[in-house]
mmCIF file of C-alpha atoms in Angstrom:
data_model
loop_
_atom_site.group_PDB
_atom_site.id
_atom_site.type_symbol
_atom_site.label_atom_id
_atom_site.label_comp_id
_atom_site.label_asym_id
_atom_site.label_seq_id
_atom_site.Cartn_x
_atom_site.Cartn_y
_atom_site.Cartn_z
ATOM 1 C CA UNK Q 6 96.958 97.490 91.328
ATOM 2 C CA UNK Q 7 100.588 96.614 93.001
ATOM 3 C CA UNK Q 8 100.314 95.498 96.096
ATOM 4 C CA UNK Q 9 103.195 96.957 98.157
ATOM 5 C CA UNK Q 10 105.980 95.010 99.093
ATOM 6 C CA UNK Q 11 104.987 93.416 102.549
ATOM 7 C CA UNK Q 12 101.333 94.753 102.831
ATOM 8 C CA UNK Q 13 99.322 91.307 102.646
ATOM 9 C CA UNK Q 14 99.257 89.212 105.720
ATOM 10 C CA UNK Q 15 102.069 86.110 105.266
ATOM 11 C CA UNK Q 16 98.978 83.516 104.853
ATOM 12 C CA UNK Q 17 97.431 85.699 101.800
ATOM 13 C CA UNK Q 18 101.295 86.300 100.274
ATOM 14 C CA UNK Q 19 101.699 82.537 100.290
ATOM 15 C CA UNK Q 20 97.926 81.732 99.153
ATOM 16 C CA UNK Q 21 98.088 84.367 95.934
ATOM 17 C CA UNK Q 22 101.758 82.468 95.372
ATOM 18 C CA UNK Q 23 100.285 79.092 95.607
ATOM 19 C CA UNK Q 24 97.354 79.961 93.404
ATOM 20 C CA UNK Q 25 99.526 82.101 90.668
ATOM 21 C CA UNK Q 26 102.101 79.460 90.499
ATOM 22 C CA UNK Q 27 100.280 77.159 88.142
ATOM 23 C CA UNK Q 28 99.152 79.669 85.571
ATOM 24 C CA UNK Q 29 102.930 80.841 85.561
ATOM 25 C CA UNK Q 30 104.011 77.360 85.023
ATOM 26 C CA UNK Q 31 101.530 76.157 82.448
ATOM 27 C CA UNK Q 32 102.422 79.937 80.593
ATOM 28 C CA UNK Q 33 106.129 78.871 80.428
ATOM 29 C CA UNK Q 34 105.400 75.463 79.092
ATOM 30 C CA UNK Q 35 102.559 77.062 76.624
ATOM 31 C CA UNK Q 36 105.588 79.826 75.574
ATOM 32 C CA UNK Q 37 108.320 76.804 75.306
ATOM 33 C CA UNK Q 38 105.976 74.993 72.281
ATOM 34 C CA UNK Q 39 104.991 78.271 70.584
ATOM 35 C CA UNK Q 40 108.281 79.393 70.394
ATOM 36 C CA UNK Q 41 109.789 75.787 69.128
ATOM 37 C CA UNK Q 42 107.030 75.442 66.353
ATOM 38 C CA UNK Q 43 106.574 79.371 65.240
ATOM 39 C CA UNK Q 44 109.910 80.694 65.875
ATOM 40 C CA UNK Q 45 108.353 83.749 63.856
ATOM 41 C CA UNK Q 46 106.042 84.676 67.239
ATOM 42 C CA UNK Q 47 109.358 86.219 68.896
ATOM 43 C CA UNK Q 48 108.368 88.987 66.981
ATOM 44 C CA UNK Q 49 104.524 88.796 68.722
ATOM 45 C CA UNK Q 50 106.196 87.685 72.067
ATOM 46 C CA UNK Q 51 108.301 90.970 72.233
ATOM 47 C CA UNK Q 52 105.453 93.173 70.574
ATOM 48 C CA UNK Q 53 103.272 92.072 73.537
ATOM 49 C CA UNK Q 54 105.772 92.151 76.305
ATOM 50 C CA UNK Q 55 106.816 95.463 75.404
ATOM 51 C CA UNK Q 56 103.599 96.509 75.288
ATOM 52 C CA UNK Q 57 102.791 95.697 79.105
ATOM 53 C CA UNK Q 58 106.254 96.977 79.610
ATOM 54 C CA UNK Q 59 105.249 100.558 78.466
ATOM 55 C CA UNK Q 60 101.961 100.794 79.558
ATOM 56 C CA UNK Q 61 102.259 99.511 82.805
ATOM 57 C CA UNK Q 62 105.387 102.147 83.189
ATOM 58 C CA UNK Q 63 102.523 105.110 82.885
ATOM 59 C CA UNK Q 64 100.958 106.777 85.644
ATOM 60 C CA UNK Q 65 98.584 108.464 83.985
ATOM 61 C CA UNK Q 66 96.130 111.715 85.553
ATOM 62 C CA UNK Q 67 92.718 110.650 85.583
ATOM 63 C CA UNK Q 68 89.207 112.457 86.466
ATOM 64 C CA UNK Q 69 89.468 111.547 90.144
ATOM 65 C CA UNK Q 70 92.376 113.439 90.538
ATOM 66 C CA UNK Q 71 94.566 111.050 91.100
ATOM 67 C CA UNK Q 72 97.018 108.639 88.814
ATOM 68 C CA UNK Q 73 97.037 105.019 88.073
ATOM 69 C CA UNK Q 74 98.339 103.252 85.282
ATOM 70 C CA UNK Q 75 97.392 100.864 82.350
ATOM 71 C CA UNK Q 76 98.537 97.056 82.301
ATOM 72 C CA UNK Q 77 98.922 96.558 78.805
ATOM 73 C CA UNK Q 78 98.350 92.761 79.401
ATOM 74 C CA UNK Q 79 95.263 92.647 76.813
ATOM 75 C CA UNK Q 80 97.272 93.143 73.789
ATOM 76 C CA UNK Q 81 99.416 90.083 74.815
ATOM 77 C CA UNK Q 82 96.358 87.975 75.456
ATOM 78 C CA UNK Q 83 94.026 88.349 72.115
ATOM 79 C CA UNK Q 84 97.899 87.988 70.136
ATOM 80 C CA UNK Q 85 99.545 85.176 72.199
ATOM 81 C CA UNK Q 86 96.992 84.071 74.314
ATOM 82 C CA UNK Q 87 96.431 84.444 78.303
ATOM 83 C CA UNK Q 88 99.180 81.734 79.358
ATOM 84 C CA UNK Q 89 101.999 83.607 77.668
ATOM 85 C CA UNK Q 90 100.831 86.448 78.777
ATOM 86 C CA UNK Q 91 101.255 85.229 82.613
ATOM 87 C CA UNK Q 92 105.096 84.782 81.956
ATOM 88 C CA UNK Q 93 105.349 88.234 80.087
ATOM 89 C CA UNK Q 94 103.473 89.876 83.037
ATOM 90 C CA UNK Q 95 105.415 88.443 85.643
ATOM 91 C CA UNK Q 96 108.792 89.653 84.327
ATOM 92 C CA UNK Q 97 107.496 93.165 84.405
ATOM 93 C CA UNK Q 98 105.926 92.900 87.412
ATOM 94 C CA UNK Q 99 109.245 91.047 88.927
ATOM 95 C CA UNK Q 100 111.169 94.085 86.975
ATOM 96 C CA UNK Q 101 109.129 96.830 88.785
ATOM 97 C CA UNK Q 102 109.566 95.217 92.406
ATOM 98 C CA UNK Q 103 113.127 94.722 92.436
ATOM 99 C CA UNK Q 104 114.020 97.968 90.030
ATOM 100 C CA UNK Q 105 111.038 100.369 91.823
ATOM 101 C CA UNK Q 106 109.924 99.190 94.982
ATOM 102 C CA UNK Q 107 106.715 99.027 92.980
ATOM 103 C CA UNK Q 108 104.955 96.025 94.189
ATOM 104 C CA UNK Q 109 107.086 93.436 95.990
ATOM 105 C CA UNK Q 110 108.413 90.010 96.466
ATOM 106 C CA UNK Q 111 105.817 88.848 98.973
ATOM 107 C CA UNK Q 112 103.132 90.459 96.903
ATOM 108 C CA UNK Q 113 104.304 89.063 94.123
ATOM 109 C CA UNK Q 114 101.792 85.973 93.939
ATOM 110 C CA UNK Q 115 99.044 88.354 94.257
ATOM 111 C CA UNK Q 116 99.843 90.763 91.859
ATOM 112 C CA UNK Q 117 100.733 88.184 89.435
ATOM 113 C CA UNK Q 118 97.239 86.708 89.993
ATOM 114 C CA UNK Q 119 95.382 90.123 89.280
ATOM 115 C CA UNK Q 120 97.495 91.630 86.683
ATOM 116 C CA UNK Q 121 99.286 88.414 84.982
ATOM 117 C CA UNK Q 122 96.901 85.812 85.296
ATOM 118 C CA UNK Q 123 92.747 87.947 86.019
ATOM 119 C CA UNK Q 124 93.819 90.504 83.720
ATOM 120 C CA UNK Q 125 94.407 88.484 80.419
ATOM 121 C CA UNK Q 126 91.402 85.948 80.858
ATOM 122 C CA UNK Q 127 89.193 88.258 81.014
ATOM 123 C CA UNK Q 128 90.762 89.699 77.800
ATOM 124 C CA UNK Q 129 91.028 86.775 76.027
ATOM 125 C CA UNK Q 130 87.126 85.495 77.159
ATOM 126 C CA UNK Q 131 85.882 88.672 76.397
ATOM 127 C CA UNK Q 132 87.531 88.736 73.155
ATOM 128 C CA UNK Q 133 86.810 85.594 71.871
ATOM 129 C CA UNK Q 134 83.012 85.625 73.228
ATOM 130 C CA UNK Q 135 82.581 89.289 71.935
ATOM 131 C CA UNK Q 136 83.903 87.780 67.884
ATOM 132 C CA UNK Q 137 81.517 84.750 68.314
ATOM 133 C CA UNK Q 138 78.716 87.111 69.155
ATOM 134 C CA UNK Q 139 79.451 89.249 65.834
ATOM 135 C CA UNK Q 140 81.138 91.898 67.262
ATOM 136 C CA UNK Q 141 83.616 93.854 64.784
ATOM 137 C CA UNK Q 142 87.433 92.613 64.920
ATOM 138 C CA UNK Q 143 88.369 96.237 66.230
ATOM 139 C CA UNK Q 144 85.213 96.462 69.067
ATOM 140 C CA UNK Q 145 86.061 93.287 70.566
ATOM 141 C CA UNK Q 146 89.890 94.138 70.944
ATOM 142 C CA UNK Q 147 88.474 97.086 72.417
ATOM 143 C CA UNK Q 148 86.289 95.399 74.914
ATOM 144 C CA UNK Q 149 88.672 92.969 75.768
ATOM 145 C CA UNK Q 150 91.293 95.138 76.739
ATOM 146 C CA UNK Q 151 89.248 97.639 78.380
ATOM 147 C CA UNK Q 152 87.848 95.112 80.478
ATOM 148 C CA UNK Q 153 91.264 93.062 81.410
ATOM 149 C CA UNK Q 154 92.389 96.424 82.515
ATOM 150 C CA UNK Q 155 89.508 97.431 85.055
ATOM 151 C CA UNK Q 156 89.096 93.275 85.798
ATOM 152 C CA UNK Q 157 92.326 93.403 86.823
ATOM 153 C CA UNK Q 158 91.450 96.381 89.864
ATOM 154 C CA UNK Q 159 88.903 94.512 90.484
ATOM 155 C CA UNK Q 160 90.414 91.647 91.835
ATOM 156 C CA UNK Q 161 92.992 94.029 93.239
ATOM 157 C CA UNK Q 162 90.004 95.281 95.284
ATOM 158 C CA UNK Q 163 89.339 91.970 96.159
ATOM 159 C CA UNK Q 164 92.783 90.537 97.459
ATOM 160 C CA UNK Q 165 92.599 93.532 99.657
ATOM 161 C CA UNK Q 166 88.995 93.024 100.872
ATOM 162 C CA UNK Q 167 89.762 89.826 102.020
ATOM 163 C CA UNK Q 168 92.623 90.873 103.634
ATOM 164 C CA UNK Q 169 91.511 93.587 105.641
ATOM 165 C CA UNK Q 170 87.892 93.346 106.182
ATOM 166 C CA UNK Q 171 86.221 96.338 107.589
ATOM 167 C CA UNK Q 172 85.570 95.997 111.412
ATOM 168 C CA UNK Q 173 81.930 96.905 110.865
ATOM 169 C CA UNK Q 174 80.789 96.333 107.140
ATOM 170 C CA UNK Q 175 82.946 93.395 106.008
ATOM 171 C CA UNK Q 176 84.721 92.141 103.623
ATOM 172 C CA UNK Q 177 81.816 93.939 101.003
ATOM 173 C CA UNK Q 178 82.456 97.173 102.690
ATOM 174 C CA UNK Q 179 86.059 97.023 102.695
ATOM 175 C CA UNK Q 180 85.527 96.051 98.756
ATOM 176 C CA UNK Q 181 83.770 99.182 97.946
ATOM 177 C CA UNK Q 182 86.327 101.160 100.047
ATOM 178 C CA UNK Q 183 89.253 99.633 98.208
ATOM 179 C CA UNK Q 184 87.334 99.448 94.436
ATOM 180 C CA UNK Q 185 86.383 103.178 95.303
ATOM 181 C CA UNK Q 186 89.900 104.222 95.521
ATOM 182 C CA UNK Q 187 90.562 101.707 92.285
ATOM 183 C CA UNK Q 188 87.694 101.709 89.959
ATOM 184 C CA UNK Q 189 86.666 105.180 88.973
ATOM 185 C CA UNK Q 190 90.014 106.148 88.457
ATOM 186 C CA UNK Q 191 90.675 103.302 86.398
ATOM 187 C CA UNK Q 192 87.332 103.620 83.905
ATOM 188 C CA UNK Q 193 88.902 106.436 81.298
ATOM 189 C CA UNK Q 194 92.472 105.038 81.473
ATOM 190 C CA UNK Q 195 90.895 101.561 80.611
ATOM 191 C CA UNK Q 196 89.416 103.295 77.919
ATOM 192 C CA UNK Q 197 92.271 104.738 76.756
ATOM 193 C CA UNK Q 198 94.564 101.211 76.585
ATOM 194 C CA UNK Q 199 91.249 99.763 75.107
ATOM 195 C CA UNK Q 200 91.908 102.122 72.367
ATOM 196 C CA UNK Q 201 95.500 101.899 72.158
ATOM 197 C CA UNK Q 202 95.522 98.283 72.041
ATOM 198 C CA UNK Q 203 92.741 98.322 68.763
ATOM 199 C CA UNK Q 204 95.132 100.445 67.161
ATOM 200 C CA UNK Q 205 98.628 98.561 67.652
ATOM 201 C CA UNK Q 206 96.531 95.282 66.814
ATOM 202 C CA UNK Q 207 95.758 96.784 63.629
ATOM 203 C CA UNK Q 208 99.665 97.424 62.884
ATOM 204 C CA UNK Q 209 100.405 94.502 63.787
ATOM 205 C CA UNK Q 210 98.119 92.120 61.984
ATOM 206 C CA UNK Q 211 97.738 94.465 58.984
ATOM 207 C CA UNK Q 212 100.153 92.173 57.058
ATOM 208 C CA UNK Q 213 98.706 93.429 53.178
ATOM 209 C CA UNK Q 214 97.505 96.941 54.854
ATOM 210 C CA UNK Q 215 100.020 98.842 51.900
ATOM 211 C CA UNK Q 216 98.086 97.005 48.916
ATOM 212 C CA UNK Q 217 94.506 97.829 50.742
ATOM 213 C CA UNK Q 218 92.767 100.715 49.880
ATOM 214 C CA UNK Q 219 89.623 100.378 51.261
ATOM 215 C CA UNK Q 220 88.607 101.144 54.588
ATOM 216 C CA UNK V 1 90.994 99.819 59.439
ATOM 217 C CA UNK V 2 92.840 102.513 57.749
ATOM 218 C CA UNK V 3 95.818 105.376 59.022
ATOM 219 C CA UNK V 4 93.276 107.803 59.870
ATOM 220 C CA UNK V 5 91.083 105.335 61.556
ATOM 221 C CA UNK V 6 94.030 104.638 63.710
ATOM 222 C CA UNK V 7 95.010 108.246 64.052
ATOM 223 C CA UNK V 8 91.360 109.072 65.369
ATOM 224 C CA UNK V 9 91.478 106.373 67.940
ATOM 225 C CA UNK V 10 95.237 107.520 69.080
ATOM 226 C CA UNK V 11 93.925 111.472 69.579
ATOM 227 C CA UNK V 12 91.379 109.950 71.429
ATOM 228 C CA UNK V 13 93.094 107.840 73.669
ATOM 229 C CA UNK V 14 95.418 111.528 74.296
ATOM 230 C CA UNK V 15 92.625 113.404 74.700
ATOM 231 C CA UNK V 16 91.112 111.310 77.455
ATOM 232 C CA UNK V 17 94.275 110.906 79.534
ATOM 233 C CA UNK V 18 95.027 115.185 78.978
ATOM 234 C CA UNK V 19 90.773 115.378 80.197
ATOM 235 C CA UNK V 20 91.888 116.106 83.625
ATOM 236 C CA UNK V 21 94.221 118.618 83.282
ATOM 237 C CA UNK V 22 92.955 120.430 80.079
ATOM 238 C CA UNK V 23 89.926 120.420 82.473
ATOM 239 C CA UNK V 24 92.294 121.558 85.528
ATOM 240 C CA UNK V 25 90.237 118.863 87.606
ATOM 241 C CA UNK V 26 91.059 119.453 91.219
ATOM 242 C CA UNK V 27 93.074 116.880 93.780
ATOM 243 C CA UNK V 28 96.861 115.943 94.326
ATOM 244 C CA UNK V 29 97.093 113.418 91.248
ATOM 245 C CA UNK V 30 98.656 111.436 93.847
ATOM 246 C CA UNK V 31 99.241 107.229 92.547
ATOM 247 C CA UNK V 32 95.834 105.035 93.773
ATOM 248 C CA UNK V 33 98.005 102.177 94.651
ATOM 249 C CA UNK V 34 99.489 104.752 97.148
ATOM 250 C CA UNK V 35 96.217 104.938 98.539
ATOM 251 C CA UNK V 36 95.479 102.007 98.790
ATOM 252 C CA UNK V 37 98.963 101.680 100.938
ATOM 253 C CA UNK V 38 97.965 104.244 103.233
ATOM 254 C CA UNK V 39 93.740 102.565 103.439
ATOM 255 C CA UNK V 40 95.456 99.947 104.673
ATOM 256 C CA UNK V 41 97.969 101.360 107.131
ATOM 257 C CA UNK V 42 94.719 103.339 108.555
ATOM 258 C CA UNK V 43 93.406 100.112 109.725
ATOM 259 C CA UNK V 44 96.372 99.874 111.427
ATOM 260 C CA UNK V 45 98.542 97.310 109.747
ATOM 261 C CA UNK V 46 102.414 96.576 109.910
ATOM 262 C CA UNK V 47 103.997 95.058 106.707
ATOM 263 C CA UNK V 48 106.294 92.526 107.943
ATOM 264 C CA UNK V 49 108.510 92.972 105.146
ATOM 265 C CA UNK V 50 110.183 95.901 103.270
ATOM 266 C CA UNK V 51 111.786 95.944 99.880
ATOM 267 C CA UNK V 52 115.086 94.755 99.626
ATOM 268 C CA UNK V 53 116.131 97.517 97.054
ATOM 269 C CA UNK V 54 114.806 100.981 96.962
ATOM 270 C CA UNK V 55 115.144 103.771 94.566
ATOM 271 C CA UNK V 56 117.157 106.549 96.801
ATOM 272 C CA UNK V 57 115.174 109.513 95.299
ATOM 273 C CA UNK V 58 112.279 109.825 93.039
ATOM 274 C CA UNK V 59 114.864 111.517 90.300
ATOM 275 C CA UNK V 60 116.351 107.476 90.280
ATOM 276 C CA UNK V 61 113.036 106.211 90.260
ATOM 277 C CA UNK V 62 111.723 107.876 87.746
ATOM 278 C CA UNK V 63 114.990 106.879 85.457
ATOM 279 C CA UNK V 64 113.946 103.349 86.193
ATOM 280 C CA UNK V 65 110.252 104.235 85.006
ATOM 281 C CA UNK V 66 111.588 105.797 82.104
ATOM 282 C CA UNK V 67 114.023 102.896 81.575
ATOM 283 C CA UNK V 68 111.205 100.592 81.464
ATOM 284 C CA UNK V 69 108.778 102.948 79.101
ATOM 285 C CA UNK V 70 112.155 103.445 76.817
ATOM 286 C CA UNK V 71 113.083 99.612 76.796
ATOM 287 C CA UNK V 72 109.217 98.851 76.072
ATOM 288 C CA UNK V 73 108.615 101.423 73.414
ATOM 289 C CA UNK V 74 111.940 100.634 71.744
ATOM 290 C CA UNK V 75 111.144 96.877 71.554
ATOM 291 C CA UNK V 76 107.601 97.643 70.253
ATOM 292 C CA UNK V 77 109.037 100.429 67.605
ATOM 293 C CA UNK V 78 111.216 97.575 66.225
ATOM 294 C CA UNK V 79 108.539 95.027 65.776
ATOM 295 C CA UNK V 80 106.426 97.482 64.161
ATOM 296 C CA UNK V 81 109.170 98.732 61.673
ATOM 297 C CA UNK V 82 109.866 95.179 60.653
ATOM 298 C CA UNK V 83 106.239 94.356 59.913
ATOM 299 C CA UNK V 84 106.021 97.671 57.601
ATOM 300 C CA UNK V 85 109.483 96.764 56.263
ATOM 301 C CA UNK V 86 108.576 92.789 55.314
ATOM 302 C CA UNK V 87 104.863 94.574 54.311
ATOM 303 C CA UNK V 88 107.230 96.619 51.555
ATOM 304 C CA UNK V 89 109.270 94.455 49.873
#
């Protein structure tokens, strides 16, 4: 989903910036009050950064034959909610542009928007509408992570659609062309972070787990 | 949810990312958000800027990946530790 460094046209770099901007800004302020009344969520805060921090680092095989990687943004969504997240996302997406020549400056805005910002909402909604619909703790964890991660390509898919429309089919065509290269990759390796993220949210919220014994 | 509930979902989440090669799926296992670089460039697109800093080789970039998987997992490994420890009092 990272946008190389330079590869959106100046008025979608600045658009993506404008629009991210915000979210980053309101995360901040969000992180700023959490932080001064629960001084115990630093331990949540750096569970759920380093989360995205390792699972965005892996470039995994998948059945396309080719690699992508996780985000690990859901984890950081369900625990601290989607505005922190958008802080936490944009260090390691700042991190991997500067460090790696992963992503870039000028794409920053963009990738912030689908990775930092897309990503986690869709967590979070889907999360929070998958427990008010009865859904077991674990399943909608799992749903909400597995769909951050693939929502996230998807609005990689369409940044780039709009960007470069095709010359004959569009902005739709040039939206299946980009989610084709994007989205079937993506489905096991969402999967797979959908399931990861189930099982470090039961390590982490497990607070009595030693004194239970039933299943 | 218990330790082998967790332990089931973990294999799982293994054995899905190994699929591919256990399988010995063909293609280059080449990054998708390198291909989406080069879609682009086919339509014949300049980027008007380049990174300021680059990794010289892909030996330094992949210290900087591992770097950022080691600083994550280490981070994570604490948090966890000091839930079980505070769990154990």
């Amino acid at each position: 989903m990272h946008i190389m460094e330079g590869f959106l046209p100046v008025a979608h770099a600045v658009g993506w910036t404008v629009a991210s901007a915000p979210f980053v800004v309101v995360g901040a302020r969000r992180l700023k009050t959490v932080l001064a009344e629960h001084p115990e969520a630093r331990l949540s805060l750096g569970a759920a950064g380093a989360f995205a921090f390792v699972l965005s680092a892996l470039k995994l095989p998948s059945v396309t034959g080719s690699c992508s990687h996780p985000t690990g943004t859901g984890l950081g969504a369900i625990t601290m909610g989607p505005a922190v997240m958008s802080v936490l996302g944009t260090i390691v997406l700042l991190f991997q542009a500067l460090l790696l020549a992963h992503g870039g400056l000028t794409t920053l805005g963009a990738n912030v928007f689908s990775m930092a910002i897309a990503g986690p909402w869709i967590a979070w909604g889907v999360w929070k509408l998958a427990g008010k619909m009865g859904a077991p703790a674990a399943l909608a964890v799992f749903l909400g992570a597995f769909l951050g991660d693939l929502g996230t390509y998807v609005v990689t898919s369409v940044q780039l659609a709009l960007a470069f429309p095709d010359a004959t089919s569009g902005i739709l065509g040039a939206f299946l062309k980009f989610g084709g290269i994007f989205a079937i990759t993506q489905l096991p390796l969402a999967v797979a972070e959908g399931l990861l993220t189930v099982v470090v949210v039961n390590l982490l919220a497990s607070r009595q787990a030693g004194t239970e014994s039933k299943a | 949810m218990t330790r082998t509930s967790n332990t089931l979902l973990l294999l799982l989440a293994v054995l899905i990312v190994a699929a591919p090669m256990l399988l010995k799926l063909p293609g280059e296992y080449g990054g998708a958000d390198g291909a989406a670089k080069d879609a682009i460039a086919e339509t014949g697109y300049e980027p008007w800027f380049e990174p300021l800093w680059e990794p010289p080789s892909g030996e330094i970039e992949s210290l900087f990946f591992a770097l950022q998987a080691a600083l994550g997992a280490g981070v994570l490994g604490f948090v966890l530790g000091y839930r079980r420890g505070q769990r154990h009092k």
